[in-house]
Tab-separated table of C-alpha atoms in Angstrom:
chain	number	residue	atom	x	y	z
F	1	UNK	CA	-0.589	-63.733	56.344
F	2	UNK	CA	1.675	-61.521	58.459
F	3	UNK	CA	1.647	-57.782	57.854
F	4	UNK	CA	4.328	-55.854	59.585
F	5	UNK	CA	4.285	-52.851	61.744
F	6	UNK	CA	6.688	-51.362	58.403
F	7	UNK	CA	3.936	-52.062	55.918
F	8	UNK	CA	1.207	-50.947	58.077
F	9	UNK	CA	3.226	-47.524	58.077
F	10	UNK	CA	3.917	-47.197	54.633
F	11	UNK	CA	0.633	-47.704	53.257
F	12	UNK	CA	-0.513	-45.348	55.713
F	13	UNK	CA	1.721	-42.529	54.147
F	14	UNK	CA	0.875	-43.770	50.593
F	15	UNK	CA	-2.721	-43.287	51.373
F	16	UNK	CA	-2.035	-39.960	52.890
F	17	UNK	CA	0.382	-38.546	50.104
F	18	UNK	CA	-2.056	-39.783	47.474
F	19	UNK	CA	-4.889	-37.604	48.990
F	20	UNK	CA	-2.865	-34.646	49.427
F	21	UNK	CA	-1.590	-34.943	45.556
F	22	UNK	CA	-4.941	-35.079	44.179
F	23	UNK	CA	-5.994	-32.285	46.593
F	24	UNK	CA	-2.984	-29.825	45.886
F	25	UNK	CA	-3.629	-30.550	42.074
F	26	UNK	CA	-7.099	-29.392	42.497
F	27	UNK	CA	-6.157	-26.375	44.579
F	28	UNK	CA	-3.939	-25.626	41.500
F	29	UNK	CA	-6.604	-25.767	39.073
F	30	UNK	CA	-8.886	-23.563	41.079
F	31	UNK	CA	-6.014	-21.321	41.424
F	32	UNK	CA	-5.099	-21.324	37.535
F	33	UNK	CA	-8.327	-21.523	36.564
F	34	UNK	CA	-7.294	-24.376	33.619
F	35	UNK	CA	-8.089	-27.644	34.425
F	36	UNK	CA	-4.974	-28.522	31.551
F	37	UNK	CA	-2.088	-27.251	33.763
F	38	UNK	CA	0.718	-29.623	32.488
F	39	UNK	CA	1.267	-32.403	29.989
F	40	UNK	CA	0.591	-34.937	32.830
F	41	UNK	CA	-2.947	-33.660	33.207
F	42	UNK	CA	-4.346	-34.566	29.945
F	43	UNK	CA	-1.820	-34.848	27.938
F	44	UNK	CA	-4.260	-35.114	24.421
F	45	UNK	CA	-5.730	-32.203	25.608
F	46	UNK	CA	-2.172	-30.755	26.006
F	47	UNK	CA	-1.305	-31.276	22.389
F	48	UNK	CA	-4.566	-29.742	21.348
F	49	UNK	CA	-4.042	-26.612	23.480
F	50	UNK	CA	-0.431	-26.147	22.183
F	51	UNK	CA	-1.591	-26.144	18.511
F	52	UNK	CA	-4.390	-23.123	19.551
F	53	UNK	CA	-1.935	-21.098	21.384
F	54	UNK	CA	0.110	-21.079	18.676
F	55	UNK	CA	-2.367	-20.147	16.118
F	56	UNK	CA	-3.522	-17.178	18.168
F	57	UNK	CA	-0.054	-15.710	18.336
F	58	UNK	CA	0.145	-16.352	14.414
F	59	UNK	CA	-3.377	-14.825	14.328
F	60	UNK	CA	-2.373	-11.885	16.612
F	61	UNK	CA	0.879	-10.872	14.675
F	62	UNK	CA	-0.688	-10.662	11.487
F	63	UNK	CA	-3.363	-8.125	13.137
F	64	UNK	CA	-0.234	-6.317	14.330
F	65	UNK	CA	0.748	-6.124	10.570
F	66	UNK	CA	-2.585	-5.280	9.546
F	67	UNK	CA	-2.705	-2.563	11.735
F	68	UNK	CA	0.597	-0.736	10.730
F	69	UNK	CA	-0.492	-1.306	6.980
F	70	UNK	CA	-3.543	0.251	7.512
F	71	UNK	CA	-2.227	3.179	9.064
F	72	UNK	CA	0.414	3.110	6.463
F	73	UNK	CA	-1.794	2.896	3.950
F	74	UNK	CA	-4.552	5.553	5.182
F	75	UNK	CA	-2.196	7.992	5.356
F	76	UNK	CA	-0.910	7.059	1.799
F	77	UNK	CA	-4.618	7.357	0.116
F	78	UNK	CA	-5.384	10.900	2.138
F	79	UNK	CA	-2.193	12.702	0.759
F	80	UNK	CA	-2.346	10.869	-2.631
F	81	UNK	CA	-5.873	12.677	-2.126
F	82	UNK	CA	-5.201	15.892	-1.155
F	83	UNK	CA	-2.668	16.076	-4.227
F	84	UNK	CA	-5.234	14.728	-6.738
F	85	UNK	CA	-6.904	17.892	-5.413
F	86	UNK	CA	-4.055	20.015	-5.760
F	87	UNK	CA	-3.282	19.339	-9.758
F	88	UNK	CA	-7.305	19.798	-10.372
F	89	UNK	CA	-6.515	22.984	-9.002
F	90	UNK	CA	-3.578	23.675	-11.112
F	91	UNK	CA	-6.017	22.644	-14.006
F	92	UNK	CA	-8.792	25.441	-13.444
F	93	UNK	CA	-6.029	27.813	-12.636
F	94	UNK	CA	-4.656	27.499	-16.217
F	95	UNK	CA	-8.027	27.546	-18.246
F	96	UNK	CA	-8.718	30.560	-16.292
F	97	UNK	CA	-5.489	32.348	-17.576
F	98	UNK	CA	-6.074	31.695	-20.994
F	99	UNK	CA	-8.670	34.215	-20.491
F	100	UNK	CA	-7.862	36.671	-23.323
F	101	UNK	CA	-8.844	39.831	-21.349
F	102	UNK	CA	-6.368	39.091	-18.623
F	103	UNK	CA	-2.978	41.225	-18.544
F	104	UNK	CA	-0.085	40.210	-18.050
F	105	UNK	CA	0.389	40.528	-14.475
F	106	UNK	CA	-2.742	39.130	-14.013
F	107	UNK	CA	-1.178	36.034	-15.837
F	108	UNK	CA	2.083	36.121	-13.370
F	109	UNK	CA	-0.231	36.248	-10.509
F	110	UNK	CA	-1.649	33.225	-11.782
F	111	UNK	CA	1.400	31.534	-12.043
F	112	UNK	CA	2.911	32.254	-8.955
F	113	UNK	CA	-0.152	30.803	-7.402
F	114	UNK	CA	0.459	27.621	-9.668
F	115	UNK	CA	4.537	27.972	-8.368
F	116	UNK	CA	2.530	27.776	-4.869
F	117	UNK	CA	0.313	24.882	-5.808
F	118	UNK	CA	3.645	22.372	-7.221
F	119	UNK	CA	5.745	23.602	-3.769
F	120	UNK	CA	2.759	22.152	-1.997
F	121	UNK	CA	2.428	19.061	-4.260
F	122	UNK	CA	5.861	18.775	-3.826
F	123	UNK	CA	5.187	18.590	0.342
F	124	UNK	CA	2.894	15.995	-0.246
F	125	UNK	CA	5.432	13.921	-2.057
F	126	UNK	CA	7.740	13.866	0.495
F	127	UNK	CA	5.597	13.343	2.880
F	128	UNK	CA	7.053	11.363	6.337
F	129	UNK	CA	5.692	8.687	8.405
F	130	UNK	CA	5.806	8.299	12.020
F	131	UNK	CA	8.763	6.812	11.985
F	132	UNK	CA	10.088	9.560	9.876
F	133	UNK	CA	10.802	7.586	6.903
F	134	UNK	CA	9.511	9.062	3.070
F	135	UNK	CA	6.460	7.285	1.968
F	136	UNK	CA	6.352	7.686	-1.529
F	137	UNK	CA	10.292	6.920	-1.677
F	138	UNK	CA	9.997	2.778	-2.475
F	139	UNK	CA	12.105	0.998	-0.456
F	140	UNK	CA	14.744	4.018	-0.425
F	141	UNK	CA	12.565	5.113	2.802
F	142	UNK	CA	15.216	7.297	3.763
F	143	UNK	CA	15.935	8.952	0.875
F	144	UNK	CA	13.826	12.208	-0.076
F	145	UNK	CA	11.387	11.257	-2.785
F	146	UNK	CA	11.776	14.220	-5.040
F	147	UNK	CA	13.676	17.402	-4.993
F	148	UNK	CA	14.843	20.275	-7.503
F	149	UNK	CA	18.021	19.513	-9.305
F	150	UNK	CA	20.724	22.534	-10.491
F	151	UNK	CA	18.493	22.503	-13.651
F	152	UNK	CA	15.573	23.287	-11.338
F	153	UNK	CA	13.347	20.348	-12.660
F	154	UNK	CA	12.299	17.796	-10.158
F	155	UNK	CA	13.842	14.313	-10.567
F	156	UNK	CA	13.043	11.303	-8.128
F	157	UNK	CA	15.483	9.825	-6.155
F	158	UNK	CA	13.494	7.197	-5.006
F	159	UNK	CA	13.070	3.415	-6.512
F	160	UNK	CA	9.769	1.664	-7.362
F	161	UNK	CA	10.065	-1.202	-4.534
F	162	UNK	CA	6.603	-2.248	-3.382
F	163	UNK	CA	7.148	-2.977	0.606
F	164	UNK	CA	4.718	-5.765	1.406
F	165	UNK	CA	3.067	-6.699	4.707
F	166	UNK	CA	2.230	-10.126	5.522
F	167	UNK	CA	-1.139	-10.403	6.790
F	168	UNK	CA	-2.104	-14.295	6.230
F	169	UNK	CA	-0.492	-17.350	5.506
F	170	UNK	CA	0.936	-17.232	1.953
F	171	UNK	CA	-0.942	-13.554	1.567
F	172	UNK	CA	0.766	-10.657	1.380
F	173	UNK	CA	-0.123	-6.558	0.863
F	174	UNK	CA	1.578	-3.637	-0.148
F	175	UNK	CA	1.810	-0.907	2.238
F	176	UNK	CA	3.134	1.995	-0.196
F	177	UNK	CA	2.668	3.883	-3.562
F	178	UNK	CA	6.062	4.500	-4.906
F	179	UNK	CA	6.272	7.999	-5.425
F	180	UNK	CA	7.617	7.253	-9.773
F	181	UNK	CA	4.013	5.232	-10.253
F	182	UNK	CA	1.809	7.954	-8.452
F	183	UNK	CA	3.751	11.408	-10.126
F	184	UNK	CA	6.196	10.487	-12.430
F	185	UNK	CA	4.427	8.430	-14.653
F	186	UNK	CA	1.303	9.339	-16.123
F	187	UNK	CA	1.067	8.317	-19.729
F	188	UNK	CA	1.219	10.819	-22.034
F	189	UNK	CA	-1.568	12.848	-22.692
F	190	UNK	CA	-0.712	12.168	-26.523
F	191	UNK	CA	0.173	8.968	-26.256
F	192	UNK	CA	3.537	7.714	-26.790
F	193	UNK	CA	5.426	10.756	-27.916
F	194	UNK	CA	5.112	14.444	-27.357
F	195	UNK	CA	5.253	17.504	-29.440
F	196	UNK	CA	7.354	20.580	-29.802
F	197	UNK	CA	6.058	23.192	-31.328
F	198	UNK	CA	8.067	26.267	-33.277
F	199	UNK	CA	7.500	30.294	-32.655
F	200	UNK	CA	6.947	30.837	-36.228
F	201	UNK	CA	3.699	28.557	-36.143
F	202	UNK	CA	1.335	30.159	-38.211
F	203	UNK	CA	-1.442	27.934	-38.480
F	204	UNK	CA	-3.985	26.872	-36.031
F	205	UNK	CA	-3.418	23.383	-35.160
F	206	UNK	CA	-2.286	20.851	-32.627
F	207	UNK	CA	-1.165	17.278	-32.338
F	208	UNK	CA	-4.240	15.370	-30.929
F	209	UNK	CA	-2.418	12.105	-30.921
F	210	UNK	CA	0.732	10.132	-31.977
F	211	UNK	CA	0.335	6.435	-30.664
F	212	UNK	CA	2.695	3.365	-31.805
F	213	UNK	CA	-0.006	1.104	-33.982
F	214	UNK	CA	2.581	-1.594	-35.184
F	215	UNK	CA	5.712	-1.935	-32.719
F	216	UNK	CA	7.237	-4.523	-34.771
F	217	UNK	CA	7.997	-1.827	-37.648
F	218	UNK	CA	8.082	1.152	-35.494
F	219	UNK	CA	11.717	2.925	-35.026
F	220	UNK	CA	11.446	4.959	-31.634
F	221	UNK	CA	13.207	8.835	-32.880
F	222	UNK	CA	12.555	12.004	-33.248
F	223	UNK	CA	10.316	12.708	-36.354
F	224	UNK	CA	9.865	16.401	-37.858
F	225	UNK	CA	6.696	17.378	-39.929
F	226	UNK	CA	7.414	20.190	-42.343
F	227	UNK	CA	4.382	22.046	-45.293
F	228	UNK	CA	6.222	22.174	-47.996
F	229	UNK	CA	2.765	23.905	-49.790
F	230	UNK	CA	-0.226	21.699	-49.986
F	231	UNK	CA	2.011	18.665	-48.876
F	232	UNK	CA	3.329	17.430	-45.512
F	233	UNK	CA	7.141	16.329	-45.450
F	234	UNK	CA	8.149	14.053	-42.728
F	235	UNK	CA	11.950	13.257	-41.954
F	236	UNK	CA	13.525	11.149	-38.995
F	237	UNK	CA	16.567	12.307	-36.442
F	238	UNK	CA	19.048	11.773	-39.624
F	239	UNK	CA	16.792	14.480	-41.768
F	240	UNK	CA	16.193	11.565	-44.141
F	241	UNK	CA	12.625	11.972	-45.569
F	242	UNK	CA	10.311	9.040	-44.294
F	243	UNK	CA	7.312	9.817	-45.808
F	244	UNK	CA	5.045	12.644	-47.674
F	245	UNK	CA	1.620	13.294	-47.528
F	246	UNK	CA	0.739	14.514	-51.037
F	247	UNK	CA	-2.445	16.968	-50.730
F	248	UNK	CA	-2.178	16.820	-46.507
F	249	UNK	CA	-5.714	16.486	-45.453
F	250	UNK	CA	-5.558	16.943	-41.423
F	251	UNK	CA	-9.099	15.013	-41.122
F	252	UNK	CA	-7.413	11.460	-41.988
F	253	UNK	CA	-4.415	10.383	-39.331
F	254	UNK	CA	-0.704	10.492	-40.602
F	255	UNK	CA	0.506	6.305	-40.661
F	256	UNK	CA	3.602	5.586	-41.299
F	257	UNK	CA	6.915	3.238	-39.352
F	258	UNK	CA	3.834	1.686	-37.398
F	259	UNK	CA	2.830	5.172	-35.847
F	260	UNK	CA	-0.521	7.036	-36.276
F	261	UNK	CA	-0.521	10.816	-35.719
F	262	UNK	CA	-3.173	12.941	-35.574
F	263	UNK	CA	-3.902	16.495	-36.272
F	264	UNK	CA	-6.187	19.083	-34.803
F	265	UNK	CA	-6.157	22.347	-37.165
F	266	UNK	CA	-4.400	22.440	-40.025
F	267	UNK	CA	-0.691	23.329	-40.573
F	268	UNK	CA	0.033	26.454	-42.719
F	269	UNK	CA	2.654	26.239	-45.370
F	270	UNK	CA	5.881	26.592	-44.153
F	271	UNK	CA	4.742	25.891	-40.757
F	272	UNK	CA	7.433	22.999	-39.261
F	273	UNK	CA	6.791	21.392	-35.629
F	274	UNK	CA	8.281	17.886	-34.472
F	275	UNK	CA	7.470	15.001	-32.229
F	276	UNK	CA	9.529	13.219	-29.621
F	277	UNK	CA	9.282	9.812	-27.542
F	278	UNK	CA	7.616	10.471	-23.816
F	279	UNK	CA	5.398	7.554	-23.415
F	280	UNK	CA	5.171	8.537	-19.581
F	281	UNK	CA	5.050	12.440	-18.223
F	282	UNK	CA	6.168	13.709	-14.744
F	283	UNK	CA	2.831	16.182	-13.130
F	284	UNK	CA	5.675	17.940	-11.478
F	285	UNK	CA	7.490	18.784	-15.312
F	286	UNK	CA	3.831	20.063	-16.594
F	287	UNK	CA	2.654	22.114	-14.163
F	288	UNK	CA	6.702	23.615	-14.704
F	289	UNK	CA	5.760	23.382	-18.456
F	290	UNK	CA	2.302	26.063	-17.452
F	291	UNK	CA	4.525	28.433	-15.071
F	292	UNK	CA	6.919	28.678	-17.987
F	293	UNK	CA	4.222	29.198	-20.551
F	294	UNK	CA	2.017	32.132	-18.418
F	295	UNK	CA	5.331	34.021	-17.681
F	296	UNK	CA	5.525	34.054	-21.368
F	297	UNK	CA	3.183	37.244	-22.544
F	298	UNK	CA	4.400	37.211	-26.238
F	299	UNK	CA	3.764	33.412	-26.518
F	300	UNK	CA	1.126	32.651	-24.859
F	301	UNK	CA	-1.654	33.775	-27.237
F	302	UNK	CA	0.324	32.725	-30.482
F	303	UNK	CA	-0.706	29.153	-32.347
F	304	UNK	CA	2.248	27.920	-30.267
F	305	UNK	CA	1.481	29.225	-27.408
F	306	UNK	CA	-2.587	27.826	-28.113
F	307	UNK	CA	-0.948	24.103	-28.948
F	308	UNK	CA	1.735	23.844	-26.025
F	309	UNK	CA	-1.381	24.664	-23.737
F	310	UNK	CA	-3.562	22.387	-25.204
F	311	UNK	CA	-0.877	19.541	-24.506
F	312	UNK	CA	-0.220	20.667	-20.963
F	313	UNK	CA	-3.775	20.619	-20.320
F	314	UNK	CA	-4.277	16.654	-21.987
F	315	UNK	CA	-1.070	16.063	-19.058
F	316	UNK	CA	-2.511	17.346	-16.347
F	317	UNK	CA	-5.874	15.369	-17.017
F	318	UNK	CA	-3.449	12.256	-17.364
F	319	UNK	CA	-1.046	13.144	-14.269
F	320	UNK	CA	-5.032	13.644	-12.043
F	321	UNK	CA	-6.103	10.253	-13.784
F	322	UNK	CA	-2.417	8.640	-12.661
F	323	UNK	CA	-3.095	10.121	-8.994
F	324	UNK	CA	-6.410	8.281	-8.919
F	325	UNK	CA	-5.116	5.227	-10.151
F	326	UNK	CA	-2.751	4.986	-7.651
F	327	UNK	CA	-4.975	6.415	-5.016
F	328	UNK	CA	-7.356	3.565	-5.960
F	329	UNK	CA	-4.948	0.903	-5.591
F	330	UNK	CA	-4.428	2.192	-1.948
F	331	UNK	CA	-7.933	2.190	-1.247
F	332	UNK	CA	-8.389	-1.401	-2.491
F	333	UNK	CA	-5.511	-2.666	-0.213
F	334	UNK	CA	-7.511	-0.772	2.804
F	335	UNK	CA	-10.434	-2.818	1.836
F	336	UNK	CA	-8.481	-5.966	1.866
F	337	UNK	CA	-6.680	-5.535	4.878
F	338	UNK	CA	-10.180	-5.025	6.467
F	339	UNK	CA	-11.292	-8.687	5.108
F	340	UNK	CA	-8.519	-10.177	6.490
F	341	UNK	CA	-8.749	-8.617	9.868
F	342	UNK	CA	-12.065	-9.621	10.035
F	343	UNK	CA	-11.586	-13.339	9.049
F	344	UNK	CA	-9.015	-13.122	12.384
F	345	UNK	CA	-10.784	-11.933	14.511
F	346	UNK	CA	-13.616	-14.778	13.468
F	347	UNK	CA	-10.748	-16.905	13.820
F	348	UNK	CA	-9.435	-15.850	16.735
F	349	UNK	CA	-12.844	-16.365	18.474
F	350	UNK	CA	-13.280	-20.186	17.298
F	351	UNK	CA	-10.277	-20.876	18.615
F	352	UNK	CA	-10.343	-19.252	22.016
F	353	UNK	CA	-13.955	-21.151	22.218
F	354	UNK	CA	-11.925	-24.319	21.558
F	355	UNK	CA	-9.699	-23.490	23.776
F	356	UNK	CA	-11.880	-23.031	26.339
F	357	UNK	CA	-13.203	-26.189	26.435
F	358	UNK	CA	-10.143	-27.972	26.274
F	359	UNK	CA	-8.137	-25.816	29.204
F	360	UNK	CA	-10.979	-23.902	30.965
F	361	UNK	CA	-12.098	-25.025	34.634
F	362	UNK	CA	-15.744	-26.318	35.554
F	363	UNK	CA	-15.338	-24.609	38.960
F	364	UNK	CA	-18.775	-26.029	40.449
F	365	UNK	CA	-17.421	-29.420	40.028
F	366	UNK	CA	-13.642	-28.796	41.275
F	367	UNK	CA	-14.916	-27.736	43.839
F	368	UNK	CA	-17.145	-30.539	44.518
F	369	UNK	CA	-14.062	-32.790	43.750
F	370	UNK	CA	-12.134	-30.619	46.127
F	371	UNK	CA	-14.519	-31.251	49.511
F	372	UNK	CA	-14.587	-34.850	48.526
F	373	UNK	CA	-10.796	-35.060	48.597
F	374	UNK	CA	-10.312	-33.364	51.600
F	375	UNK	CA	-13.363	-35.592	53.094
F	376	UNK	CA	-11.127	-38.180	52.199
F	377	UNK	CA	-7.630	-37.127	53.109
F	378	UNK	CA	-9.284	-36.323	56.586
F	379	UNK	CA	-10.454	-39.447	57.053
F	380	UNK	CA	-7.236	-41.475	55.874
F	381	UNK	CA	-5.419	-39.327	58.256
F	382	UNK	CA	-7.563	-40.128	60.732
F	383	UNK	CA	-7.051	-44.019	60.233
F	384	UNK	CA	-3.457	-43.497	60.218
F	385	UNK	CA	-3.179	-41.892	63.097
F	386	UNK	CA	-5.236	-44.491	65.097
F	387	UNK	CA	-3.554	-47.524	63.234
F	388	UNK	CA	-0.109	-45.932	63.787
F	389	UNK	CA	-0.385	-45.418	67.845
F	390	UNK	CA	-1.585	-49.100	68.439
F	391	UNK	CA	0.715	-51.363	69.884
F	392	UNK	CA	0.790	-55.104	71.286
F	393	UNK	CA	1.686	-53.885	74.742
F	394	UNK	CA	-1.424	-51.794	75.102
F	395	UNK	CA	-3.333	-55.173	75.335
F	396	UNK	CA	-0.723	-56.986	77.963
């Protein structure tokens, strides 16, 4: 078999730009650190790495969610906080001026300190986030949450959106309290309908109650109790008599169009007071409802004066308990978001330990790998350049 001076050559270089290839790949690895630098190098293990890369970045964007929840959301439970403080407050303030030995600029000072207390509750409400948008706003973010209207009660201008945060795959959190769940709507201290009370109340009594029993019957108006003498008239929004309670005793509830009513006290003859729908109270219209009532001196110690107190107070217990609620429900999203964060952060270090051995360099033997390749391209080189210099006419 003849081999030519041509093939001699070429298999020469082949030789040589095999060894360098292998030895430049390893330098690359050593340099990269991965032993997985493209698909060509292991191209299973390529796949493989792919899939874990792009878990992590799924991983690491839902921390970054997490994180701006939680922020969100800490700031949220503080200043529901501070103003579940603030209405306790308002509370104590108004037991202590029903103090009968207090005049009545003792009273005023007591209600300008309660005017204080709602302009601060009222800060807390419209409280900002860092990005200057209004927390307790719903999704109206930039849109002040409440304000005084030309009537000078407060009215929300906000909507109840709940903006949610994803923070794993197919789970998602809300980041806000809309400021209508957390202020606005407390149920009524009474239950589903309030009462107004008149000046010429003589007995001592109050509505305790007036809850919808049978909803199916009941016919949502305004009803007005009258004593006509030992009995108890009542008549709907058309003065139409509805019912009469022959003989009123105020120990057994009032029933009647599926609504129960009940009475603390009993109503003197003649006295006349009325009930209307509020199923939900604003803490913003009762501690209003308290200024108004202390900056009253003729009313305040009168039967009317007694039962519009003892309904403010049953409020503000409801508009605290609302606070809490919704306070609660903040904390319990802080709690998850913690969970989750720590399931991806477990997650995060399986598959970076995956990873690792997929992509991650044994340097002791790359290196080993490395001298022997080098060994090797020396000596091929060597060869070559001893095969490629020979010629016939050296031996003529």
């Amino acid at each position: 078999m003849r081999i030519s001076t041509a093939q001699m050559f070429n298999q020469g270089i082949t030789s040589v730009l095999d060894r360098q290839s292998a030895t430049s790949k390893i330098l690359d690895q050593l340099s990269s650190g991965k032993k997985v630098n493209t698909a060509g190098d292991d191209p299973v293990a390529a796949v493989g790495i792919d899939n874990l890369n792009q878990q992590n970045a799924l991983v690491d964007q839902f921390v970054k969610n997490i994180e701006y929840a939680t922020n969100h959301l800490a700031i949220t439970e503080s200043k529901l906080g501070t103003a579940e403080k603030l209405v306790g407050s308002s509370r104590e303030l108004v037991i202590r001026a029903v103090n009968g030995g207090l005049a009545d600029s003792e009273r005023q000072m007591i209600a300008d300190e309660l005017r204080g207390t709602l302009d601060e509750l009222l800060s807390v409400a419209n409280t900002k986030d860092e990005s200057g948008n209004y927390m307790f706003s719903g999704n109206e973010t930039g849109t002040q949450a409440f304000a005084f209207d030309a009537t000078g009660n407060i009215v929300y201008s906000g909507d109840n959106g709940v903006r949610q945060s994803v923070v794993a795959s197919g789970v998602t959190i809300g980041t806000n309290i809309p400021g209508d769940s957390a202020f606005m709507n407390a149920p009524s201290g009474m239950g589903d309908y309030s009462a107004n009370y008149l000046a010429t109340q003589a007995g001592d009594f109050k509505v305790e109650s007036a809850k919808i029993t049978n909803p199916a019957v009941h016919v949502e108006q305004t009803y007005t109790f009258t004593m006509v003498g030992a009995d108890l008239e009542i008549r709907d929004a058309t003065n139409t008599l509805v019912q009469t309670e022959v003989n009123f005793d105020s120990s057994n509830p009032i029933v009647y169009n599926g609504l129960e009513v009940k009475l603390d006290g009993m109503p003197a003859a003649g006295d006349s007071f009325s009930i209307s729908p509020a199923a939900n109270v604003s803490i913003f219209d009762t501690i209003n409802e308290a200024i108004t009532l202390l900056e009253s001196p003729n009313k305040i110690n009168t039967p009317q004066g007694m039962a519009e107190l003892a309904q403010v107070l049953n409020n503000i217990d409801s508009g605290v308990n609302q606070i809490s609620i919704e306070r609660g429900v903040a904390g319990n999203n802080l709690k998850s978001l913690e969970s989750h964060n720590m399931t991806h952060v477990e997650e995060k270090v399986v598959n970076s330990s995956a990873l690792s051995m997929l992509e991650d360099l044994d340097y002791a033997s790359a290196i080993t790998e490395y001298e022997k390749q080098q060994l090797a391209l020396n000596a091929v080189s060597n060869v070559f350049s001893k095969v490629g210099s020979v010629s016939l006419f050296d031996y003529i």
